[in-house]
Amino acid sequence: MLGKVVIADKSRTVRKMVEIALAKHPFELVYAEDGQAALDAVRKHNAIALIVDAALPGVDGYEVTRQLKGDPNTRDAKVLLLVGRSSRFDSARGRQSGVDGHLTKPFITQKMVQAVFTSLGQAVPDQGLFKSSMMNIPLARKPAEATPEPAAPPAPPKAPEPPKAFE
């Protein structure tokens, strides 16, 4: 077990997505729905990492990070900030607060797993897992045998015969 990771996001869906992505890795996961709960969880559980939404209600992710990095007991916890596509990462606030990395939602879970391991200075296990599990699905096509031969163009209509003369 590498340690405890706190997942703090107001969205249950995002928390579940991160849980599923990290489930097979050697972490114990702890959850929080707001900034104060995230701070309390990191301190209570001596978490090694925090994946936190930048836009948490109450104390936001930047402020959570600033407080953790300013506390000698929690300053070594790695913080990955999740930012919405529309809100974007505030690099100045990120630097000031001590954010270790950020991901834009929606994110690829494998990138998130890589970011967690990399921030902890650990090699990323099973990097090929997602690549090997992806199937190469071709576009739907009819099998070559079932494809009918193109029809010959229709013959031009015959010119009408001139009326026969009556004799």
Tab-separated table of C-alpha atoms in Angstrom:
chain	number	residue	atom	x	y	z
A	1	MET	CA	0.000	0.000	0.000
A	2	LEU	CA	1.481	3.315	-1.081
A	3	GLY	CA	-0.837	5.371	1.107
A	4	LYS	CA	-4.119	7.209	1.284
A	5	VAL	CA	-5.466	9.434	-1.470
A	6	VAL	CA	-8.269	11.894	-0.812
A	7	ILE	CA	-10.691	12.489	-3.680
A	8	ALA	CA	-12.558	15.771	-3.232
A	9	ASP	CA	-15.152	16.706	-5.813
A	10	LYS	CA	-18.731	17.871	-5.485
A	11	SER	CA	-19.730	15.491	-8.294
A	12	ARG	CA	-20.453	11.932	-7.204
A	13	THR	CA	-19.825	10.848	-10.802
A	14	VAL	CA	-16.306	12.298	-10.826
A	15	ARG	CA	-15.531	10.726	-7.440
A	16	LYS	CA	-16.729	7.350	-8.734
A	17	MET	CA	-14.733	7.699	-11.963
A	18	VAL	CA	-11.534	8.407	-10.012
A	19	GLU	CA	-12.328	5.525	-7.638
A	20	ILE	CA	-12.711	3.081	-10.528
A	21	ALA	CA	-9.477	4.291	-12.149
A	22	LEU	CA	-7.460	3.914	-8.926
A	23	ALA	CA	-9.184	0.778	-7.603
A	24	LYS	CA	-6.560	-1.692	-8.860
A	25	HIS	CA	-3.667	0.412	-7.591
A	26	PRO	CA	-2.123	0.299	-4.091
A	27	PHE	CA	-4.004	3.237	-2.580
A	28	GLU	CA	-6.624	3.537	0.106
A	29	LEU	CA	-9.216	6.062	-1.048
A	30	VAL	CA	-10.983	8.632	1.122
A	31	TYR	CA	-13.762	10.904	-0.169
A	32	ALA	CA	-14.831	14.489	0.455
A	33	GLU	CA	-17.555	16.659	-1.079
A	34	ASP	CA	-16.313	20.123	-0.101
A	35	GLY	CA	-13.106	21.967	0.687
A	36	GLN	CA	-13.282	21.809	4.472
A	37	ALA	CA	-13.982	18.069	4.377
A	38	ALA	CA	-10.978	17.656	2.049
A	39	LEU	CA	-8.694	19.511	4.470
A	40	ASP	CA	-9.993	17.452	7.391
A	41	ALA	CA	-9.575	14.169	5.477
A	42	VAL	CA	-5.972	14.858	4.441
A	43	ARG	CA	-5.053	15.786	8.003
A	44	LYS	CA	-6.964	12.961	9.689
A	45	HIS	CA	-5.759	10.216	7.346
A	46	ASN	CA	-2.236	11.555	6.732
A	47	ALA	CA	-2.940	11.347	2.985
A	48	ILE	CA	-0.055	11.256	0.531
A	49	ALA	CA	-2.113	12.806	-2.270
A	50	LEU	CA	-5.242	14.822	-2.895
A	51	ILE	CA	-7.239	14.979	-6.108
A	52	VAL	CA	-9.361	18.084	-5.625
A	53	ASP	CA	-11.881	20.055	-7.663
A	54	ALA	CA	-10.807	23.673	-8.105
A	55	ALA	CA	-14.425	24.849	-7.755
A	56	LEU	CA	-15.405	23.136	-4.495
A	57	PRO	CA	-18.139	24.853	-2.511
A	58	GLY	CA	-16.881	26.889	0.434
A	59	VAL	CA	-13.118	26.501	0.473
A	60	ASP	CA	-12.081	25.995	-3.171
A	61	GLY	CA	-9.324	23.687	-4.414
A	62	TYR	CA	-6.717	26.454	-4.645
A	63	GLU	CA	-7.330	27.481	-1.036
A	64	VAL	CA	-7.312	23.852	0.122
A	65	THR	CA	-3.913	23.474	-1.535
A	66	ARG	CA	-2.574	26.717	-0.020
A	67	GLN	CA	-3.572	25.601	3.472
A	68	LEU	CA	-2.125	22.103	3.065
A	69	LYS	CA	1.160	23.353	1.639
A	70	GLY	CA	1.434	25.929	4.437
A	71	ASP	CA	1.071	23.293	7.155
A	72	PRO	CA	4.297	21.421	8.054
A	73	ASN	CA	2.257	18.263	8.747
A	74	THR	CA	0.648	18.165	5.285
A	75	ARG	CA	2.987	20.104	2.994
A	76	ASP	CA	4.373	16.929	1.410
A	77	ALA	CA	0.952	15.715	0.239
A	78	LYS	CA	0.771	15.965	-3.545
A	79	VAL	CA	-2.170	17.935	-4.911
A	80	LEU	CA	-3.728	17.449	-8.335
A	81	LEU	CA	-6.323	20.067	-9.146
A	82	LEU	CA	-9.326	19.238	-11.339
A	83	VAL	CA	-10.573	22.201	-13.342
A	84	GLY	CA	-13.606	22.526	-15.550
A	85	ARG	CA	-13.155	23.179	-19.228
A	86	SER	CA	-14.969	26.502	-18.961
A	87	SER	CA	-13.196	27.715	-15.787
A	88	ARG	CA	-9.628	26.861	-16.862
A	89	PHE	CA	-6.592	26.504	-14.663
A	90	ASP	CA	-5.449	29.739	-12.999
A	91	SER	CA	-1.675	29.299	-13.277
A	92	ALA	CA	-0.898	32.270	-10.996
A	93	ARG	CA	-3.128	30.920	-8.202
A	94	GLY	CA	-1.793	27.434	-8.849
A	95	ARG	CA	1.815	28.566	-8.365
A	96	GLN	CA	0.959	30.641	-5.296
A	97	SER	CA	-0.931	27.818	-3.636
A	98	GLY	CA	1.598	25.082	-4.506
A	99	VAL	CA	-0.508	22.871	-6.790
A	100	ASP	CA	1.566	19.889	-7.997
A	101	GLY	CA	-0.415	19.385	-11.207
A	102	HIS	CA	-3.797	19.821	-12.807
A	103	LEU	CA	-6.202	18.041	-15.146
A	104	THR	CA	-9.051	19.526	-17.143
A	105	LYS	CA	-12.433	17.823	-16.816
A	106	PRO	CA	-13.489	15.709	-18.510
A	107	PHE	CA	-10.142	13.920	-18.339
A	108	ILE	CA	-8.847	10.580	-19.526
A	109	THR	CA	-8.630	8.373	-16.450
A	110	GLN	CA	-5.297	6.866	-17.525
A	111	LYS	CA	-3.804	10.386	-17.627
A	112	MET	CA	-5.100	10.962	-14.100
A	113	VAL	CA	-3.545	7.685	-12.885
A	114	GLN	CA	-0.252	8.659	-14.528
A	115	ALA	CA	-0.391	12.104	-12.900
A	116	VAL	CA	-0.930	10.580	-9.437
A	117	PHE	CA	1.987	8.144	-9.755
A	118	THR	CA	4.277	10.737	-11.355
A	119	SER	CA	3.556	13.330	-8.654
A	120	LEU	CA	4.476	10.710	-6.040
A	121	GLY	CA	7.731	9.903	-7.845
A	122	GLN	CA	6.541	6.379	-8.605
A	123	ALA	CA	6.717	4.405	-11.841
A	124	VAL	CA	3.318	4.053	-13.468
A	125	PRO	CA	2.346	0.374	-13.413
A	126	ASP	CA	0.363	-1.254	-16.221
A	127	GLN	CA	0.812	1.589	-18.685
A	128	GLY	CA	-0.199	-0.725	-21.515
A	129	LEU	CA	-3.364	-1.902	-19.774
A	130	PHE	CA	-5.659	0.611	-21.397
A	131	LYS	CA	-4.008	0.374	-24.793
A	132	SER	CA	-4.166	-3.413	-24.843
A	133	SER	CA	-7.777	-3.459	-23.725
A	134	MET	CA	-8.921	-1.151	-26.486
A	135	MET	CA	-10.327	-3.048	-29.390
A	136	ASN	CA	-9.751	-2.028	-32.933
A	137	ILE	CA	-13.310	-1.788	-34.129
A	138	PRO	CA	-13.586	-1.345	-37.887
A	139	LEU	CA	-16.363	0.644	-39.442
A	140	ALA	CA	-19.437	-1.430	-40.129
A	141	ARG	CA	-19.317	-2.781	-43.663
A	142	LYS	CA	-20.928	-5.581	-45.554
A	143	PRO	CA	-18.610	-8.506	-46.176
A	144	ALA	CA	-16.970	-8.411	-49.615
A	145	GLU	CA	-18.852	-11.549	-50.717
A	146	ALA	CA	-22.190	-9.986	-49.936
A	147	THR	CA	-21.519	-6.809	-51.843
A	148	PRO	CA	-23.517	-7.001	-55.065
A	149	GLU	CA	-21.792	-6.263	-58.321
A	150	PRO	CA	-22.668	-2.855	-59.638
A	151	ALA	CA	-25.544	-3.091	-62.049
A	152	ALA	CA	-24.814	-2.461	-65.686
A	153	PRO	CA	-26.147	0.875	-66.830
A	154	PRO	CA	-29.545	0.519	-68.404
A	155	ALA	CA	-29.549	0.189	-72.167
A	156	PRO	CA	-30.648	3.334	-73.910
A	157	PRO	CA	-34.243	3.139	-74.970
A	158	LYS	CA	-34.764	1.997	-78.512
A	159	ALA	CA	-35.857	4.639	-80.901
A	160	PRO	CA	-39.439	4.067	-81.867
A	161	GLU	CA	-39.915	2.555	-85.290
A	162	PRO	CA	-41.474	4.851	-87.771
A	163	PRO	CA	-45.058	3.975	-88.578
A	164	LYS	CA	-45.459	1.610	-91.480
A	165	ALA	CA	-46.885	3.096	-94.579
A	166	PHE	CA	-50.189	1.663	-95.736
A	167	GLU	CA	-50.114	0.383	-99.199
